[in-house]
mmCIF file with all atom_site columns, C-alpha atoms in Angstrom:
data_model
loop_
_atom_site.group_PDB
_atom_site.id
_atom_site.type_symbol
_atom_site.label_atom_id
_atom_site.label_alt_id
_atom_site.label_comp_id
_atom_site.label_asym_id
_atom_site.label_entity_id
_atom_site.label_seq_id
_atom_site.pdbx_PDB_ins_code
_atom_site.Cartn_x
_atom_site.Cartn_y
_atom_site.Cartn_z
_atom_site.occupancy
_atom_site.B_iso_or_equiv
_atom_site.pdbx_formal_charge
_atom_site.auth_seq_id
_atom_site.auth_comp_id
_atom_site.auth_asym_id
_atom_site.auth_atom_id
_atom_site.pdbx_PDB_model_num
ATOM 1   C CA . UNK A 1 1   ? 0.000  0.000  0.000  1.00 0.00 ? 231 UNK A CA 1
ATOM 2   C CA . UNK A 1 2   ? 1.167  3.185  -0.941 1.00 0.00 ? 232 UNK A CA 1
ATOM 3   C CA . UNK A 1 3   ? 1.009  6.286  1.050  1.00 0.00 ? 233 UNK A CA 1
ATOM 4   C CA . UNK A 1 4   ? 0.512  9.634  0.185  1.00 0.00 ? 234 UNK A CA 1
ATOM 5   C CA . UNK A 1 5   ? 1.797  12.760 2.251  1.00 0.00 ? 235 UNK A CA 1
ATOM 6   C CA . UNK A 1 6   ? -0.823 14.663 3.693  1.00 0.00 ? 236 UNK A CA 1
ATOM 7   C CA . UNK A 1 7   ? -0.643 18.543 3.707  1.00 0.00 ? 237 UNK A CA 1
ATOM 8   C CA . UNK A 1 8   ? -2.562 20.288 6.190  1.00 0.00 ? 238 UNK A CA 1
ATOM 9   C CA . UNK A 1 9   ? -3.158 24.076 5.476  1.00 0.00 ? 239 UNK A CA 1
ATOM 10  C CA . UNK A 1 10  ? -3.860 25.971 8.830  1.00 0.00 ? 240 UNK A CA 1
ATOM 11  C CA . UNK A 1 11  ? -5.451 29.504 8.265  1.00 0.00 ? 241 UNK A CA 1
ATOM 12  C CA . UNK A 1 12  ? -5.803 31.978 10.873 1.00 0.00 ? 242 UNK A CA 1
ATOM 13  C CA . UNK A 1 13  ? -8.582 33.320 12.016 1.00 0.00 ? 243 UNK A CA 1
ATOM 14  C CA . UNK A 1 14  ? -8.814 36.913 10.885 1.00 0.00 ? 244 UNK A CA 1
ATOM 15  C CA . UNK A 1 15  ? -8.894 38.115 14.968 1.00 0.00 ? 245 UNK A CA 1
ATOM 16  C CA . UNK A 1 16  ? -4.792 36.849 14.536 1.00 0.00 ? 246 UNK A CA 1
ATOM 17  C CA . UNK A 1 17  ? -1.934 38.871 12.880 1.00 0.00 ? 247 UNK A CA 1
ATOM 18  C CA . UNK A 1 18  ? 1.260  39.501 13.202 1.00 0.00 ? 248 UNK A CA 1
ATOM 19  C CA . UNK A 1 19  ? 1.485  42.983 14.807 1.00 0.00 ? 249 UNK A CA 1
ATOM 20  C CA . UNK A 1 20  ? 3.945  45.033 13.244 1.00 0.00 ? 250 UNK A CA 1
ATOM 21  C CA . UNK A 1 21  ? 4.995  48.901 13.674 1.00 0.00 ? 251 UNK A CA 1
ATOM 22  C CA . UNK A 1 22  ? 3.442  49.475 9.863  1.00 0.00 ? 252 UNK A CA 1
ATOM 23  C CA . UNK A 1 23  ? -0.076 49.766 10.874 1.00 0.00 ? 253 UNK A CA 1
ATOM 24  C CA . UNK A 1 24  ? -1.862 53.470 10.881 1.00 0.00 ? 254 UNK A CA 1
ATOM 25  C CA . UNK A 1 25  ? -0.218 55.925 13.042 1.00 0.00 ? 255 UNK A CA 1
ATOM 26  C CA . UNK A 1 26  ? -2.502 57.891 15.095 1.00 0.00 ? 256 UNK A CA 1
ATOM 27  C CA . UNK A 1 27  ? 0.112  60.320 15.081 1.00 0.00 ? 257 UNK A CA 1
ATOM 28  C CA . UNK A 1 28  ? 0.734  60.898 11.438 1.00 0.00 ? 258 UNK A CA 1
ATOM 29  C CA . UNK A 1 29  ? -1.303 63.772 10.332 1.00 0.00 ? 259 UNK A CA 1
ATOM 30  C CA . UNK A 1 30  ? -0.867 64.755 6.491  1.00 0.00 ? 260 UNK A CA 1
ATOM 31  C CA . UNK A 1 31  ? -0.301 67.620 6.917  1.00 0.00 ? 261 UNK A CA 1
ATOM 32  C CA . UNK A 1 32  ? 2.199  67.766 9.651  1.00 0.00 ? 262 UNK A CA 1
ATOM 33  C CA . UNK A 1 33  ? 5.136  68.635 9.067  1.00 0.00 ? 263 UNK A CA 1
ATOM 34  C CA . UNK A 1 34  ? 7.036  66.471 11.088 1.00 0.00 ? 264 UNK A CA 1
ATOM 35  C CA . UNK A 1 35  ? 6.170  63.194 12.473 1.00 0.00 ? 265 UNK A CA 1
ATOM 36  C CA . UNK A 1 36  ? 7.890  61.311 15.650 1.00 0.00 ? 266 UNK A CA 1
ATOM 37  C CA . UNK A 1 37  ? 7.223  57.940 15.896 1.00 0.00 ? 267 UNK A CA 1
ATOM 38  C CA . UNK A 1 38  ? 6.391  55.987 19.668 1.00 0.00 ? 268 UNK A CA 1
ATOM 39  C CA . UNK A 1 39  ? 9.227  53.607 18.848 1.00 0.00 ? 269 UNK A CA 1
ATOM 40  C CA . UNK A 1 40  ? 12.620 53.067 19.182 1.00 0.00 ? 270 UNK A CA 1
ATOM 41  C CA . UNK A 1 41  ? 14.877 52.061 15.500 1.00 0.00 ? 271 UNK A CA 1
ATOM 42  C CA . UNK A 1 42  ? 18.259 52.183 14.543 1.00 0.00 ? 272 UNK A CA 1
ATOM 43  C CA . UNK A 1 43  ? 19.380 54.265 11.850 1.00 0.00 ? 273 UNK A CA 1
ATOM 44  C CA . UNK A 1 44  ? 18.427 52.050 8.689  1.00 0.00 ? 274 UNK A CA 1
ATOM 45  C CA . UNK A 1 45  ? 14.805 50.978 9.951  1.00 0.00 ? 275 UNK A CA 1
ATOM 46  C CA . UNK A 1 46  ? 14.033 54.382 10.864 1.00 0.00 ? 276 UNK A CA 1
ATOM 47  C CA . UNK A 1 47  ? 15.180 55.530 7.350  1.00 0.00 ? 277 UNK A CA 1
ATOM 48  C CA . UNK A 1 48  ? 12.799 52.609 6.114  1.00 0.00 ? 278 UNK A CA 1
ATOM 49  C CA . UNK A 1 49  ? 9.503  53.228 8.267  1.00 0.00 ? 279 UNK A CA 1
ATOM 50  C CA . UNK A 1 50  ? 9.703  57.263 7.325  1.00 0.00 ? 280 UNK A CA 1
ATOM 51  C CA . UNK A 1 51  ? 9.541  56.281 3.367  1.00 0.00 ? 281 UNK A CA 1
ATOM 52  C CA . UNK A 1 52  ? 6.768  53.565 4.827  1.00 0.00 ? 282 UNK A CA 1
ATOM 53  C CA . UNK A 1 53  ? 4.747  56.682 5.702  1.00 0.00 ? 283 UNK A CA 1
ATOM 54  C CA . UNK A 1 54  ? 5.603  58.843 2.621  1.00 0.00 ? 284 UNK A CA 1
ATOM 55  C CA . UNK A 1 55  ? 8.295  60.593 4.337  1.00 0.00 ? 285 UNK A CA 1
ATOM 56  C CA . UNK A 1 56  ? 11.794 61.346 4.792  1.00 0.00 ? 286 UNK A CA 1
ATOM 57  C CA . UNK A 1 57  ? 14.109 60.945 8.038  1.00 0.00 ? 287 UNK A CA 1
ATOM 58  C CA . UNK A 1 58  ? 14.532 64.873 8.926  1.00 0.00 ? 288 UNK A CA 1
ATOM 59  C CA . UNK A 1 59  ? 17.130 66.654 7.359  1.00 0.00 ? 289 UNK A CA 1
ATOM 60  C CA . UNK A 1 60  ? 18.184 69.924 9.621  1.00 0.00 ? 290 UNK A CA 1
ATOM 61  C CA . UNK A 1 61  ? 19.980 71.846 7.100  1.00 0.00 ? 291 UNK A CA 1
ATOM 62  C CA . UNK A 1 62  ? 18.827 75.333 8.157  1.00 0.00 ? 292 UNK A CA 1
ATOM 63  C CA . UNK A 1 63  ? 18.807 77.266 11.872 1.00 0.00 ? 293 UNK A CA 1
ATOM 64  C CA . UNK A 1 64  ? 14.836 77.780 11.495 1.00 0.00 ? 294 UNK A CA 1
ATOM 65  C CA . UNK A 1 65  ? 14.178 73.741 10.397 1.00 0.00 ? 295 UNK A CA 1
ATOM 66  C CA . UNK A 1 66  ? 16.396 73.289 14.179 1.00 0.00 ? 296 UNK A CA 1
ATOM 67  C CA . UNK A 1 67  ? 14.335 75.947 15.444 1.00 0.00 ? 297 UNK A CA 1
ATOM 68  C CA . UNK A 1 68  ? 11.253 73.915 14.664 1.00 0.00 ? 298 UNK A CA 1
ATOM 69  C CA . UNK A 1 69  ? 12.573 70.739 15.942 1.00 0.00 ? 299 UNK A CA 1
ATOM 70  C CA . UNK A 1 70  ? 13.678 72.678 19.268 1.00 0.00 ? 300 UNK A CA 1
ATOM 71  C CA . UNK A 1 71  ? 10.117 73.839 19.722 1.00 0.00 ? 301 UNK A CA 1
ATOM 72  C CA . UNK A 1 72  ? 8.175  70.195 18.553 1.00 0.00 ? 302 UNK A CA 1
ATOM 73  C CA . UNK A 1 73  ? 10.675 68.266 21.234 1.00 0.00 ? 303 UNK A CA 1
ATOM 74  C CA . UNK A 1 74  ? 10.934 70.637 23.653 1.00 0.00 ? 304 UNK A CA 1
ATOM 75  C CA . UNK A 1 75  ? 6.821  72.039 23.955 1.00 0.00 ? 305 UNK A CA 1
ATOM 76  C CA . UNK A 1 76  ? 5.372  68.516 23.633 1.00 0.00 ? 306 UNK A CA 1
ATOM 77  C CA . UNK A 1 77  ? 5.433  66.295 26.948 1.00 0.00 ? 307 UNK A CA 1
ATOM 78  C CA . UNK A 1 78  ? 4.928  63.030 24.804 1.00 0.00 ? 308 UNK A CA 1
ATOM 79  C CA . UNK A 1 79  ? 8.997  63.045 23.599 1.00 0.00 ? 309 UNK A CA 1
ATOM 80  C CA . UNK A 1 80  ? 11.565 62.192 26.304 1.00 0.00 ? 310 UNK A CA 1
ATOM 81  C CA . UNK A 1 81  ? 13.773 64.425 26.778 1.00 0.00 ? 311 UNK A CA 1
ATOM 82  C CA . UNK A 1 82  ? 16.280 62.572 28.087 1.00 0.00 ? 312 UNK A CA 1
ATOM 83  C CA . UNK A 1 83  ? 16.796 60.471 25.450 1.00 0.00 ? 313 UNK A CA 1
ATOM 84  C CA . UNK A 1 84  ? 18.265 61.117 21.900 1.00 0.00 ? 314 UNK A CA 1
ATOM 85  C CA . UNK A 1 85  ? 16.102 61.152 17.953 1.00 0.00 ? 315 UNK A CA 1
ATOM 86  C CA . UNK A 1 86  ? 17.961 60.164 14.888 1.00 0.00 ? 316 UNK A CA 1
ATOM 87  C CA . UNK A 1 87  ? 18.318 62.760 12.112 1.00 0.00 ? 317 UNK A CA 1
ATOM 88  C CA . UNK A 1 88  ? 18.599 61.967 8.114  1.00 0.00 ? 318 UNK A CA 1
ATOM 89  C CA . UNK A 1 89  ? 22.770 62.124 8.027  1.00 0.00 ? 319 UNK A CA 1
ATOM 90  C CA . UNK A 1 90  ? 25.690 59.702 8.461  1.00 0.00 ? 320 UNK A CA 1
ATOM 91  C CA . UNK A 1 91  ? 28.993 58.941 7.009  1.00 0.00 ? 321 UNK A CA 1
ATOM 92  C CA . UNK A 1 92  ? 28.626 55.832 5.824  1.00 0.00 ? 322 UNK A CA 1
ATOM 93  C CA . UNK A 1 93  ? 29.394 56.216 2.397  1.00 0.00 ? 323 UNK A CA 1
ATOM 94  C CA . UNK A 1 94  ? 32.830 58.714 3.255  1.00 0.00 ? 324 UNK A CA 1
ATOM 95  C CA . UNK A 1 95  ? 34.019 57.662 6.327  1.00 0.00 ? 325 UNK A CA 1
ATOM 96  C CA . UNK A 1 96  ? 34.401 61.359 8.711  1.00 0.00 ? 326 UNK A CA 1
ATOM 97  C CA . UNK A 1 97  ? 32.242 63.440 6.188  1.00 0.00 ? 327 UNK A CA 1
ATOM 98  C CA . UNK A 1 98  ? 28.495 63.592 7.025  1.00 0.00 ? 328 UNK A CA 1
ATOM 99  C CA . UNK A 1 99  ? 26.204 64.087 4.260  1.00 0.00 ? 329 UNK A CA 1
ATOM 100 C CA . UNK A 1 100 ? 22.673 64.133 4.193  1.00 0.00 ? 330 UNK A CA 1
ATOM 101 C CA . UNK A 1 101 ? 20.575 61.102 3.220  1.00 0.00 ? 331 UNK A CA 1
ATOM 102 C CA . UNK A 1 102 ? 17.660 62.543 1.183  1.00 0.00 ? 332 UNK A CA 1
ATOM 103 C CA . UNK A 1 103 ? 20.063 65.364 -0.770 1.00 0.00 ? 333 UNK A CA 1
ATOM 104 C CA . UNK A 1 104 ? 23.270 63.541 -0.582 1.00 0.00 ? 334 UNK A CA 1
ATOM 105 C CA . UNK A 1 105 ? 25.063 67.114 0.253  1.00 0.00 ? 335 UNK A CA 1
ATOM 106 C CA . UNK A 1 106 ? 27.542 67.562 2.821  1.00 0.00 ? 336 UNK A CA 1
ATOM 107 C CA . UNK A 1 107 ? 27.115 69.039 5.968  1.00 0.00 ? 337 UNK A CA 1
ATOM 108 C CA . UNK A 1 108 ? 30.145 70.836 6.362  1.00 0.00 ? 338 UNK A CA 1
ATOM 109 C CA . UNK A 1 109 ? 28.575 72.794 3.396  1.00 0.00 ? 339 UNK A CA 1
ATOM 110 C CA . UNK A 1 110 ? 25.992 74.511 4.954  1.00 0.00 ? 340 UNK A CA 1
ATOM 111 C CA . UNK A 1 111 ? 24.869 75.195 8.296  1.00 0.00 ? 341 UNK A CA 1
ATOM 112 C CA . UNK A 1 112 ? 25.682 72.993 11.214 1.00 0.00 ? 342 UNK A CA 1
ATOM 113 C CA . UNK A 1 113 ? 24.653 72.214 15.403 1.00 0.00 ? 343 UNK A CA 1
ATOM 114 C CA . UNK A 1 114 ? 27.601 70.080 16.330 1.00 0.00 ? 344 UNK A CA 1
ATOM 115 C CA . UNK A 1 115 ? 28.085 69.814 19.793 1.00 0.00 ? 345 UNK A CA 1
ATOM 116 C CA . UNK A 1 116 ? 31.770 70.642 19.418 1.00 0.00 ? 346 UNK A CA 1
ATOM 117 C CA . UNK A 1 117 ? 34.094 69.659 17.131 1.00 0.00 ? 347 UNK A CA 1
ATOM 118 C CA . UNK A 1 118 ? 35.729 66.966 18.891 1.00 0.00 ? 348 UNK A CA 1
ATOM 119 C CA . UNK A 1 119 ? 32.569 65.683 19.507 1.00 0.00 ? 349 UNK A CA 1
ATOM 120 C CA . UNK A 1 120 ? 31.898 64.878 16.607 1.00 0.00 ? 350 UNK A CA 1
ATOM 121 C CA . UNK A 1 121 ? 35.310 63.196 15.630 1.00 0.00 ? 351 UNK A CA 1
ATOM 122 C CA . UNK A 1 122 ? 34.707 60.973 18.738 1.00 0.00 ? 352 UNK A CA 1
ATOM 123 C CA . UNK A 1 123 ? 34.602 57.695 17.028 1.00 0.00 ? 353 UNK A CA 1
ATOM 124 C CA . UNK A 1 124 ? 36.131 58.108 14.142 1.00 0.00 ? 354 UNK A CA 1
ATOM 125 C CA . UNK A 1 125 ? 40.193 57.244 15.221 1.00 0.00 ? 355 UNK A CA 1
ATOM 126 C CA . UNK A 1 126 ? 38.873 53.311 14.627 1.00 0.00 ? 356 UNK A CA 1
ATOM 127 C CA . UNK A 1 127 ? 37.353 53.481 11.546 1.00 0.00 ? 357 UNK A CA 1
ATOM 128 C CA . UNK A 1 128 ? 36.163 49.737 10.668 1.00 0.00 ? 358 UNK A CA 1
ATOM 129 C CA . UNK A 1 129 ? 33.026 48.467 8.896  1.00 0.00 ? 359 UNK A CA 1
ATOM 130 C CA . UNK A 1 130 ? 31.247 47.808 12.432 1.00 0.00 ? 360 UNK A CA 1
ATOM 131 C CA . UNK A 1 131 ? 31.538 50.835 13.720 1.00 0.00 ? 361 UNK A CA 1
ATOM 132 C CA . UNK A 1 132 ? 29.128 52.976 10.842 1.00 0.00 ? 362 UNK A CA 1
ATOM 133 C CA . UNK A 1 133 ? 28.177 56.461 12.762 1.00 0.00 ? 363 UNK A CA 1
ATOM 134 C CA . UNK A 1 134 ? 25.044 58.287 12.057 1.00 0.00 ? 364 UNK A CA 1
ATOM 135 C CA . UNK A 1 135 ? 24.350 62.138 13.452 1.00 0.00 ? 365 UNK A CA 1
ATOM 136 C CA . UNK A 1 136 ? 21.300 62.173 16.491 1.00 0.00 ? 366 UNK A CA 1
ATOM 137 C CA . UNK A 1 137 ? 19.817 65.084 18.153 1.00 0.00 ? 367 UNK A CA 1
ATOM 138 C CA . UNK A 1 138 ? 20.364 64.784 21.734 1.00 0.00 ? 368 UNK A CA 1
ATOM 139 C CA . UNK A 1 139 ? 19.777 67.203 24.791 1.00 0.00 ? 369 UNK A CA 1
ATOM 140 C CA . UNK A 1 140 ? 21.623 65.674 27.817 1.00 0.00 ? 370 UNK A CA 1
ATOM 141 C CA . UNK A 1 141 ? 21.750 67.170 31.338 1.00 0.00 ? 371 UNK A CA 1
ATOM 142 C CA . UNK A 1 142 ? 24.405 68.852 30.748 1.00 0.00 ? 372 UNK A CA 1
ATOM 143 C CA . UNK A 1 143 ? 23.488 69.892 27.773 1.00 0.00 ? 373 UNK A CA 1
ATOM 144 C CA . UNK A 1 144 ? 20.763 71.370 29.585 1.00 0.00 ? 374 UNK A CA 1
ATOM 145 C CA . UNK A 1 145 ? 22.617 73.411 32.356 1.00 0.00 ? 375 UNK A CA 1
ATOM 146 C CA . UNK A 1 146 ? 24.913 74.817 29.684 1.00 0.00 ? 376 UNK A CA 1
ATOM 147 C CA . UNK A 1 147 ? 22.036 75.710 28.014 1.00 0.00 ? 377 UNK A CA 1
ATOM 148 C CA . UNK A 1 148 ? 20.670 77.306 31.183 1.00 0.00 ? 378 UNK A CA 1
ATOM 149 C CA . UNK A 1 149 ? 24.002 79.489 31.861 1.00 0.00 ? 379 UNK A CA 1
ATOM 150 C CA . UNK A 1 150 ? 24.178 81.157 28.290 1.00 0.00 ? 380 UNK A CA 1
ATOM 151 C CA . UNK A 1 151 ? 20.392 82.033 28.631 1.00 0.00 ? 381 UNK A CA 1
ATOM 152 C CA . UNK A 1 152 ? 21.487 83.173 31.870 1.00 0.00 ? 382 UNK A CA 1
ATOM 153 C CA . UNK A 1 153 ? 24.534 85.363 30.736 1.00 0.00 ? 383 UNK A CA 1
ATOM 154 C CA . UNK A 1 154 ? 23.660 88.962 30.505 1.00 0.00 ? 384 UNK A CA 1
ATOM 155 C CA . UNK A 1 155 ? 24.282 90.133 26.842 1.00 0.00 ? 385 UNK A CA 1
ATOM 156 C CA . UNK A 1 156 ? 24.537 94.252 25.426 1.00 0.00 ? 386 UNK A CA 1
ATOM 157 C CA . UNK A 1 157 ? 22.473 92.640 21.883 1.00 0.00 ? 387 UNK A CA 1
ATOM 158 C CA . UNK A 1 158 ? 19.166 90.468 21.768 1.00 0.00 ? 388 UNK A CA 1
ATOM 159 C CA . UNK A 1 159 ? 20.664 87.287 20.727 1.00 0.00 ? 389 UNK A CA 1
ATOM 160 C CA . UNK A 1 160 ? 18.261 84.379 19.494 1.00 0.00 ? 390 UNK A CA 1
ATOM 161 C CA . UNK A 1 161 ? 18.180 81.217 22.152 1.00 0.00 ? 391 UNK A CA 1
ATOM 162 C CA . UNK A 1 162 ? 20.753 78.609 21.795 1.00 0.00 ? 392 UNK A CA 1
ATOM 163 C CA . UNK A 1 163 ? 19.586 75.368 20.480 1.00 0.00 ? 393 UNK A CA 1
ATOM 164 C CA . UNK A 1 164 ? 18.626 72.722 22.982 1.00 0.00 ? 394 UNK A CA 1
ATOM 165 C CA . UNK A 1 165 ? 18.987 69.861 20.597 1.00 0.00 ? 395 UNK A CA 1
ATOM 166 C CA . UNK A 1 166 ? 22.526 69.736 19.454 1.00 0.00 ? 396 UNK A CA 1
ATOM 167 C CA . UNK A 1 167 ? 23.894 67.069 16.985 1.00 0.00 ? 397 UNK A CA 1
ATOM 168 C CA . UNK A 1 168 ? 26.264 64.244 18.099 1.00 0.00 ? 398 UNK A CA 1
ATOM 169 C CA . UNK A 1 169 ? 27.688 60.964 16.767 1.00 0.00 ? 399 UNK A CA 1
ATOM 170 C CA . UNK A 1 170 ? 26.571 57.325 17.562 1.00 0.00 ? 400 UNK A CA 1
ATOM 171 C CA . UNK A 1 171 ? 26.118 54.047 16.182 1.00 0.00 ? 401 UNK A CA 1
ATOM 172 C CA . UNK A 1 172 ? 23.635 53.454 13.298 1.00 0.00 ? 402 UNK A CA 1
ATOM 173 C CA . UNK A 1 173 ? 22.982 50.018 14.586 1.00 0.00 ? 403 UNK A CA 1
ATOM 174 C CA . UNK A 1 174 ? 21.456 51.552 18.277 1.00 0.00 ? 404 UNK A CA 1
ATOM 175 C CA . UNK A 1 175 ? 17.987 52.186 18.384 1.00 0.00 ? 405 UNK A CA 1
ATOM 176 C CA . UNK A 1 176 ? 16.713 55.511 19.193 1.00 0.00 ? 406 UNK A CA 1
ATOM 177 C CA . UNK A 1 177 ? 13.405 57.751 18.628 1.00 0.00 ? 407 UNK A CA 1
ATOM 178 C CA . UNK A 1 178 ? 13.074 59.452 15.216 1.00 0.00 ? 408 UNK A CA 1
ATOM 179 C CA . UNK A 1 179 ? 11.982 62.350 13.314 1.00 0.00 ? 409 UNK A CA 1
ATOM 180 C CA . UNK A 1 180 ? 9.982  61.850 10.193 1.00 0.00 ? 410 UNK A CA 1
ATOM 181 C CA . UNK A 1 181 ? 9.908  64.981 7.615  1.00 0.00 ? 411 UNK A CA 1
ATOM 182 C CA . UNK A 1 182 ? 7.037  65.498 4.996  1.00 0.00 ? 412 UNK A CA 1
ATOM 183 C CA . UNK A 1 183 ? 9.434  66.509 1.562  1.00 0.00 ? 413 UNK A CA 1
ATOM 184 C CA . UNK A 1 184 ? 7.530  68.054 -1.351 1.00 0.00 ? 414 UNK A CA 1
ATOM 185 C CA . UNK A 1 185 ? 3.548  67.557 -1.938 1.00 0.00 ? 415 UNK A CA 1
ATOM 186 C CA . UNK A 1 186 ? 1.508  65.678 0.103  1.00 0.00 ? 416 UNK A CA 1
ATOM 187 C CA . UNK A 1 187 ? 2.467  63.250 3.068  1.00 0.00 ? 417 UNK A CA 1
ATOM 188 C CA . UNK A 1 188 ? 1.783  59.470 1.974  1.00 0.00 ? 418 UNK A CA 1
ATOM 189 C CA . UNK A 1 189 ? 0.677  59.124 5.994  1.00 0.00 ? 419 UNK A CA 1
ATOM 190 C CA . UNK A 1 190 ? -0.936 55.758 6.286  1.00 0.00 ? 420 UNK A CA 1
#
């Protein structure tokens, strides 16, 4: 007697699925210019889930585009703080010179909001294909109380408010927030 393999095909009910972050976000309006995400990603899947939503991962080439990421981070009590967002550069392709993801133009070109200088050469005496950097906002404490001292300082001229987001180095394999831009027409937001 012969015998025949028998296949069973299981189908799930409907009430099942695999829950993934690409479902609607509540928090995507079309309009808006910027979106943050309630999730944690490293460099590359942030990159990925911002084109998921018809978006770009933010590109801060200007003082008033920091400006408005300042304000967004720093009026809304639904971002931490404490911790830091990813931002659309990273020096991937030319090891030590940052460019910009969506425009491909180098930061040292235009305006900048490095911390410091060394700062940003931190990592980059090892240079190896594990350690890839990427540039994140971050505000740390003291960050903050620095912050706090120059708004303190008495100055002769009206001076516009230091940033309170500053730009700083880390790997593009840790997960952090992230800042989703809308770039051109009308946000894809799903």
């Amino acid at each position: 007697m012969e015998r025949f393999p028998i296949f069973v095909l299981v189908l799930l009910h409907p009430a099942y699925s695999i829950v993934t972050p690409y479902h609607p976000v509540p928090e995507c309006a079309a309009d808006a210019p910027f979106v943050v995400p309630n999730f944690k990603a490293n460099w590359f899947k942030a990159v990925e889930y911002c084109h998921y939503l018809g978006r770009s991962l933010v590109t801060v080439a200007t003082e008033q585009k920091q400006h408005a990421i300042d304000q967004l981070l720093d009026a809304a009590d639904s971002y931490p703080r404490e911790q830091s967002y990813w931002c659309g550069a990273n020096d991937l392709a030319d090891g030590d010179n940052f460019h910009w993801h969506l425009t491909g133009r180098p930061i040292a070109i235009g305006w900048t909001n490095w911390r410091d200088e060394l700062h940003r050469r931190e990592q980059a005496g090892e240079m190896d294909a594990f350690k890839v950097r990427c540039v994140s906002m971050s505000r740390t404490a003291d960050d903050v109380e620095e912050l706090q001292q120059q708004q303190e300082l008495p100055s002769s001229s009206p001076s516009p408010p230091p940033f309170s987001w500053i730009w700083t180095v880390a790997n593009c394999w840790k997960e952090l927030y992230f800042i989703c831009e809308r770039t051109g027409g009308i946000s894809g937001c799903r």
